PDB file of C-alpha atoms in Angstrom:
ATOM      1  CA  MET A   1       0.482  -0.271   0.697  1.00 43.00           C
ATOM      2  CA  ARG A   2       1.634   3.486  -1.117  1.00 42.00           C
ATOM      3  CA  PHE A   3       1.305   6.506   1.019  1.00 45.00           C
ATOM      4  CA  GLU A   4       2.748  10.350  -0.586  1.00 46.00           C
ATOM      5  CA  GLU A   5       5.371   7.569  -1.997  1.00 41.00           C
ATOM      6  CA  ASP A   6       7.017   5.487   0.743  1.00 50.00           C
ATOM      7  CA  ILE A   7       5.864   1.570   0.840  1.00 48.00           C
ATOM      8  CA  VAL A   8       3.502   1.820   4.920  1.00 55.00           C
ATOM      9  CA  GLU A   9       5.048  -1.724   7.280  1.00 62.00           C
ATOM     10  CA  PHE A  10       1.733  -2.807   9.102  1.00 58.00           C
ATOM     11  CA  GLY A  11       2.694  -4.693  12.184  1.00 55.00           C
ATOM     12  CA  GLY A  12       5.605  -3.708  14.105  1.00 58.00           C
ATOM     13  CA  SER A  13       4.590  -1.388  16.933  1.00 58.00           C
ATOM     14  CA  GLY A  14       2.433  -0.135  14.338  1.00 67.00           C
ATOM     15  CA  ILE A  15      -1.666  -1.661  12.939  1.00 77.00           C
ATOM     16  CA  VAL A  16      -1.886  -4.508  11.720  1.00 73.00           C
ATOM     17  CA  GLU A  17      -3.108  -4.612   8.018  1.00 80.00           C
ATOM     18  CA  GLU A  18      -5.856  -6.621   8.371  1.00 86.00           C
ATOM     19  CA  LEU A  19      -7.442  -4.103  11.125  1.00 85.00           C
ATOM     20  CA  TYR A  20      -6.160  -1.261   8.606  1.00 87.00           C
ATOM     21  CA  GLU A  21      -7.976  -3.739   5.815  1.00 88.00           C
ATOM     22  CA  TRP A  22     -10.828  -4.503   8.378  1.00 90.00           C
ATOM     23  CA  ILE A  23     -11.654   0.031   8.750  1.00 91.00           C
ATOM     24  CA  LYS A  24     -11.947   0.426   5.186  1.00 91.00           C
ATOM     25  CA  ARG A  25     -14.620  -3.272   4.884  1.00 93.00           C
ATOM     26  CA  ASN A  26     -16.460  -1.140   7.195  1.00 94.00           C
ATOM     27  CA  ILE A  27     -15.694   2.777   8.393  1.00 96.00           C
ATOM     28  CA  PRO A  28     -17.238   5.135   5.367  1.00 97.00           C
ATOM     29  CA  PHE A  29     -13.684   7.471   4.321  1.00 96.00           C
ATOM     30  CA  GLY A  30     -14.494  10.247   5.172  1.00 96.00           C
ATOM     31  CA  SER A  31     -15.905   9.002   8.666  1.00 97.00           C
ATOM     32  CA  THR A  32     -13.762  11.197  11.625  1.00 98.00           C
ATOM     33  CA  ILE A  33     -11.837   8.258  14.411  1.00 97.00           C
ATOM     34  CA  ILE A  34     -10.177   9.325  17.323  1.00 97.00           C
ATOM     35  CA  GLU A  35      -6.975   7.706  17.551  1.00 95.00           C
ATOM     36  CA  PHE A  36      -5.723   7.889  21.305  1.00 96.00           C
ATOM     37  CA  GLY A  37      -2.022   7.966  20.676  1.00 92.00           C
ATOM     38  CA  ALA A  38      -0.471   8.853  17.194  1.00 90.00           C
ATOM     39  CA  GLY A  39       2.255   6.539  15.518  1.00 81.00           C
ATOM     40  CA  ASP A  40       3.959   6.211  12.640  1.00 78.00           C
ATOM     41  CA  ILE A  41       2.302   3.321  11.048  1.00 78.00           C
ATOM     42  CA  SER A  42      -2.431   4.150  12.209  1.00 82.00           C
ATOM     43  CA  THR A  43      -1.653   8.749  12.099  1.00 84.00           C
ATOM     44  CA  ARG A  44      -0.007   8.084   8.546  1.00 85.00           C
ATOM     45  CA  ALA A  45      -2.765   5.246   6.722  1.00 86.00           C
ATOM     46  CA  LEU A  46      -6.073   6.664   9.272  1.00 91.00           C
ATOM     47  CA  SER A  47      -5.385   9.996   7.693  1.00 91.00           C
ATOM     48  CA  GLU A  48      -5.359   9.320   4.556  1.00 91.00           C
ATOM     49  CA  HIS A  49      -9.442   8.447   4.502  1.00 93.00           C
ATOM     50  CA  TRP A  50     -10.509   9.176   7.536  1.00 95.00           C
ATOM     51  CA  ASP A  51     -11.068  12.296   9.693  1.00 97.00           C
ATOM     52  CA  LEU A  52      -8.709  11.631  12.200  1.00 95.00           C
ATOM     53  CA  HIS A  53      -9.044  13.097  15.105  1.00 97.00           C
ATOM     54  CA  SER A  54      -4.982  11.850  17.695  1.00 95.00           C
ATOM     55  CA  VAL A  55      -5.251  12.477  21.009  1.00 97.00           C
ATOM     56  CA  GLU A  56      -1.202  12.782  21.989  1.00 96.00           C
ATOM     57  CA  ASP A  57       1.000  13.519  25.085  1.00 95.00           C
ATOM     58  CA  ASN A  58       4.872  13.553  23.064  1.00 93.00           C
ATOM     59  CA  PRO A  59       5.172  16.774  21.322  1.00 93.00           C
ATOM     60  CA  ALA A  60       7.449  14.558  18.752  1.00 91.00           C
ATOM     61  CA  TRP A  61       4.103  12.694  17.255  1.00 86.00           C
ATOM     62  CA  ILE A  62       1.454  16.502  17.049  1.00 91.00           C
ATOM     63  CA  SER A  63       1.948  17.404  13.329  1.00 87.00           C
ATOM     64  CA  LYS A  64       4.008  14.402  11.855  1.00 85.00           C
ATOM     65  CA  TRP A  65       0.691  13.298   9.383  1.00 87.00           C
ATOM     66  CA  ASN A  66      -2.379  14.753   8.253  1.00 90.00           C
ATOM     67  CA  ALA A  67      -4.600  15.100  11.200  1.00 94.00           C
ATOM     68  CA  THR A  68      -5.890  17.364  13.723  1.00 96.00           C
ATOM     69  CA  TYR A  69      -4.273  16.370  16.104  1.00 96.00           C
ATOM     70  CA  ILE A  70      -5.156  16.900  20.404  1.00 97.00           C
ATOM     71  CA  TYR A  71      -2.436  17.012  22.157  1.00 97.00           C
ATOM     72  CA  ALA A  72      -2.715  16.186  26.317  1.00 97.00           C
ATOM     73  CA  PRO A  73       0.518  15.679  28.057  1.00 96.00           C
ATOM     74  CA  ILE A  74       0.198  12.764  31.567  1.00 93.00           C
ATOM     75  CA  LYS A  75      -1.778  14.282  34.042  1.00 93.00           C
ATOM     76  CA  ASN A  76      -2.892  11.171  37.099  1.00 90.00           C
ATOM     77  CA  GLY A  77      -1.749   8.912  35.140  1.00 89.00           C
ATOM     78  CA  TRP A  78      -3.565   9.266  30.956  1.00 93.00           C
ATOM     79  CA  TYR A  79      -3.769  12.025  29.429  1.00 96.00           C
ATOM     80  CA  ASP A  80      -4.933  15.106  30.478  1.00 97.00           C
ATOM     81  CA  ILE A  81      -9.156  15.073  30.532  1.00 97.00           C
ATOM     82  CA  ASP A  82      -9.615  18.349  30.270  1.00 97.00           C
ATOM     83  CA  ILE A  83      -7.974  19.101  27.317  1.00 98.00           C
ATOM     84  CA  VAL A  84      -8.997  15.221  25.833  1.00 97.00           C
ATOM     85  CA  LYS A  85     -12.700  16.652  27.094  1.00 97.00           C
ATOM     86  CA  ALA A  86     -13.141  20.229  25.567  1.00 97.00           C
ATOM     87  CA  ASN A  87     -11.313  18.497  21.959  1.00 97.00           C
ATOM     88  CA  LEU A  88     -12.423  14.754  20.689  1.00 97.00           C
ATOM     89  CA  PRO A  89     -15.769  15.701  18.425  1.00 97.00           C
ATOM     90  CA  LEU A  90     -18.773  15.034  19.248  1.00 94.00           C
ATOM     91  CA  SER A  91     -19.185  12.650  15.847  1.00 96.00           C
ATOM     92  CA  TYR A  92     -17.295   9.953  15.051  1.00 98.00           C
ATOM     93  CA  ALA A  93     -17.488   6.103  13.821  1.00 97.00           C
ATOM     94  CA  LEU A  94     -14.608   4.343  15.441  1.00 96.00           C
ATOM     95  CA  VAL A  95     -11.771   4.406  18.307  1.00 96.00           C
ATOM     96  CA  ILE A  96      -9.048   3.458  18.356  1.00 93.00           C
ATOM     97  CA  VAL A  97      -6.665   3.154  22.272  1.00 92.00           C
ATOM     98  CA  ASP A  98      -3.023   2.846  21.054  1.00 90.00           C
ATOM     99  CA  GLY A  99      -1.873   4.581  23.777  1.00 85.00           C
ATOM    100  CA  PRO A 100      -0.189   6.183  26.377  1.00 92.00           C
ATOM    101  CA  SER A 101       3.581   4.339  25.123  1.00 83.00           C
ATOM    102  CA  GLY A 102       3.928   2.448  27.716  1.00 71.00           C
ATOM    103  CA  ALA A 103       3.413  -0.285  29.792  1.00 65.00           C
ATOM    104  CA  GLY A 104       0.068  -0.288  31.161  1.00 67.00           C
ATOM    105  CA  ASN A 105      -0.815   2.991  30.836  1.00 80.00           C
ATOM    106  CA  ARG A 106      -3.430   3.055  29.020  1.00 89.00           C
ATOM    107  CA  GLY A 107      -5.423   1.584  31.982  1.00 88.00           C
ATOM    108  CA  GLY A 108      -6.075   5.477  32.991  1.00 91.00           C
ATOM    109  CA  ILE A 109      -9.100   4.933  29.704  1.00 94.00           C
ATOM    110  CA  LEU A 110     -11.092   3.373  33.034  1.00 92.00           C
ATOM    111  CA  ASP A 111     -11.519   5.964  34.592  1.00 92.00           C
ATOM    112  CA  HIS A 112     -12.848   8.177  31.545  1.00 94.00           C
ATOM    113  CA  LEU A 113     -15.170   4.877  29.595  1.00 92.00           C
ATOM    114  CA  ASP A 114     -18.174   8.072  30.278  1.00 93.00           C
ATOM    115  CA  ILE A 115     -16.463  10.004  27.104  1.00 94.00           C
ATOM    116  CA  LEU A 116     -16.520   7.457  24.843  1.00 93.00           C
ATOM    117  CA  ARG A 117     -20.027   7.025  22.947  1.00 91.00           C
ATOM    118  CA  THR A 118     -20.797   3.052  22.929  1.00 84.00           C
ATOM    119  CA  ASP A 119     -22.582   3.164  19.487  1.00 90.00           C
ATOM    120  CA  VAL A 120     -19.044   2.482  17.861  1.00 93.00           C
ATOM    121  CA  PRO A 121     -16.503  -0.082  17.120  1.00 92.00           C
ATOM    122  CA  ILE A 122     -14.246   0.684  20.305  1.00 92.00           C
ATOM    123  CA  ILE A 123     -10.758  -1.082  19.407  1.00 89.00           C
ATOM    124  CA  VAL A 124      -7.744  -1.372  21.379  1.00 88.00           C
ATOM    125  CA  ASP A 125      -4.291  -2.045  19.916  1.00 83.00           C
ATOM    126  CA  ASP A 126      -2.589  -4.614  20.168  1.00 79.00           C
ATOM    127  CA  THR A 127      -4.292  -6.936  22.316  1.00 77.00           C
ATOM    128  CA  TRP A 128      -1.804 -10.167  21.602  1.00 79.00           C
ATOM    129  CA  ARG A 129      -0.113  -8.374  25.089  1.00 83.00           C
ATOM    130  CA  GLU A 130      -2.126  -9.855  28.892  1.00 86.00           C
ATOM    131  CA  GLN A 131      -2.591  -6.061  29.539  1.00 87.00           C
ATOM    132  CA  GLU A 132      -4.162  -5.079  26.347  1.00 86.00           C
ATOM    133  CA  TYR A 133      -5.591  -7.879  26.600  1.00 88.00           C
ATOM    134  CA  TYR A 134      -7.530  -7.520  30.116  1.00 90.00           C
ATOM    135  CA  LEU A 135      -8.195  -4.418  29.258  1.00 90.00           C
ATOM    136  CA  ALA A 136      -9.612  -4.484  26.272  1.00 88.00           C
ATOM    137  CA  ALA A 137     -12.047  -7.602  27.433  1.00 89.00           C
ATOM    138  CA  ILE A 138     -13.389  -4.850  31.010  1.00 90.00           C
ATOM    139  CA  MET A 139     -13.421  -1.923  28.996  1.00 90.00           C
ATOM    140  CA  ALA A 140     -15.678  -4.197  26.915  1.00 88.00           C
ATOM    141  CA  LYS A 141     -17.712  -5.565  29.639  1.00 87.00           C
ATOM    142  CA  ARG A 142     -17.367  -2.112  31.992  1.00 88.00           C
ATOM    143  CA  MET A 143     -19.967  -0.804  28.696  1.00 84.00           C
ATOM    144  CA  GLY A 144     -22.345  -4.213  27.921  1.00 82.00           C
ATOM    145  CA  LYS A 145     -20.399  -5.027  24.443  1.00 66.00           C
ATOM    146  CA  PHE A 146     -18.298  -8.209  26.180  1.00 57.00           C
ATOM    147  CA  VAL A 147     -18.068 -11.331  23.811  1.00 54.00           C
ATOM    148  CA  ASP A 148     -15.063 -13.214  25.022  1.00 53.00           C
ATOM    149  CA  ASP A 149     -12.875 -14.587  22.353  1.00 52.00           C
ATOM    150  CA  HIS A 150     -10.046 -15.281  23.685  1.00 48.00           C
ATOM    151  CA  GLU A 151      -9.952 -18.944  23.475  1.00 48.00           C
ATOM    152  CA  LYS A 152     -10.864 -19.103  20.201  1.00 45.00           C
ATOM    153  CA  TYR A 153      -7.715 -17.115  19.304  1.00 40.00           C
ATOM    154  CA  SER A 154      -5.308 -17.989  21.675  1.00 38.00           C
TER     155      SER A 154
END
């Protein structure tokens, strides 16, 4: 897949190509996507076809790609919630949880699930890691959307 004359290498620390293809099939181009945690793969690829709003705590990632960036430093273990609330779009078609970076930092979202809509898909990236898998399961259960397919994919 080509973007601005460069080849996007899916996987590694970025989203996998299967996720990108799922998004292409299920989220119409031009729709708004919220991404918690900017990156070279997800932010770059998604901002090509969707209205991407990327919440990021690291200034080095701000304005790197064609997205709407929401700079929210870490405060009380997660992104500064006041900044996030003031800047999230009201309407969106998808949420991707892929930050903040670092082990165990994503769990702070559990204290702020009330800011997310439950009628759109919410994807927790990197669920091959135990912490992210359990984060996704806890989020789904608290939001009334729990489906445990862990055994199927083990």
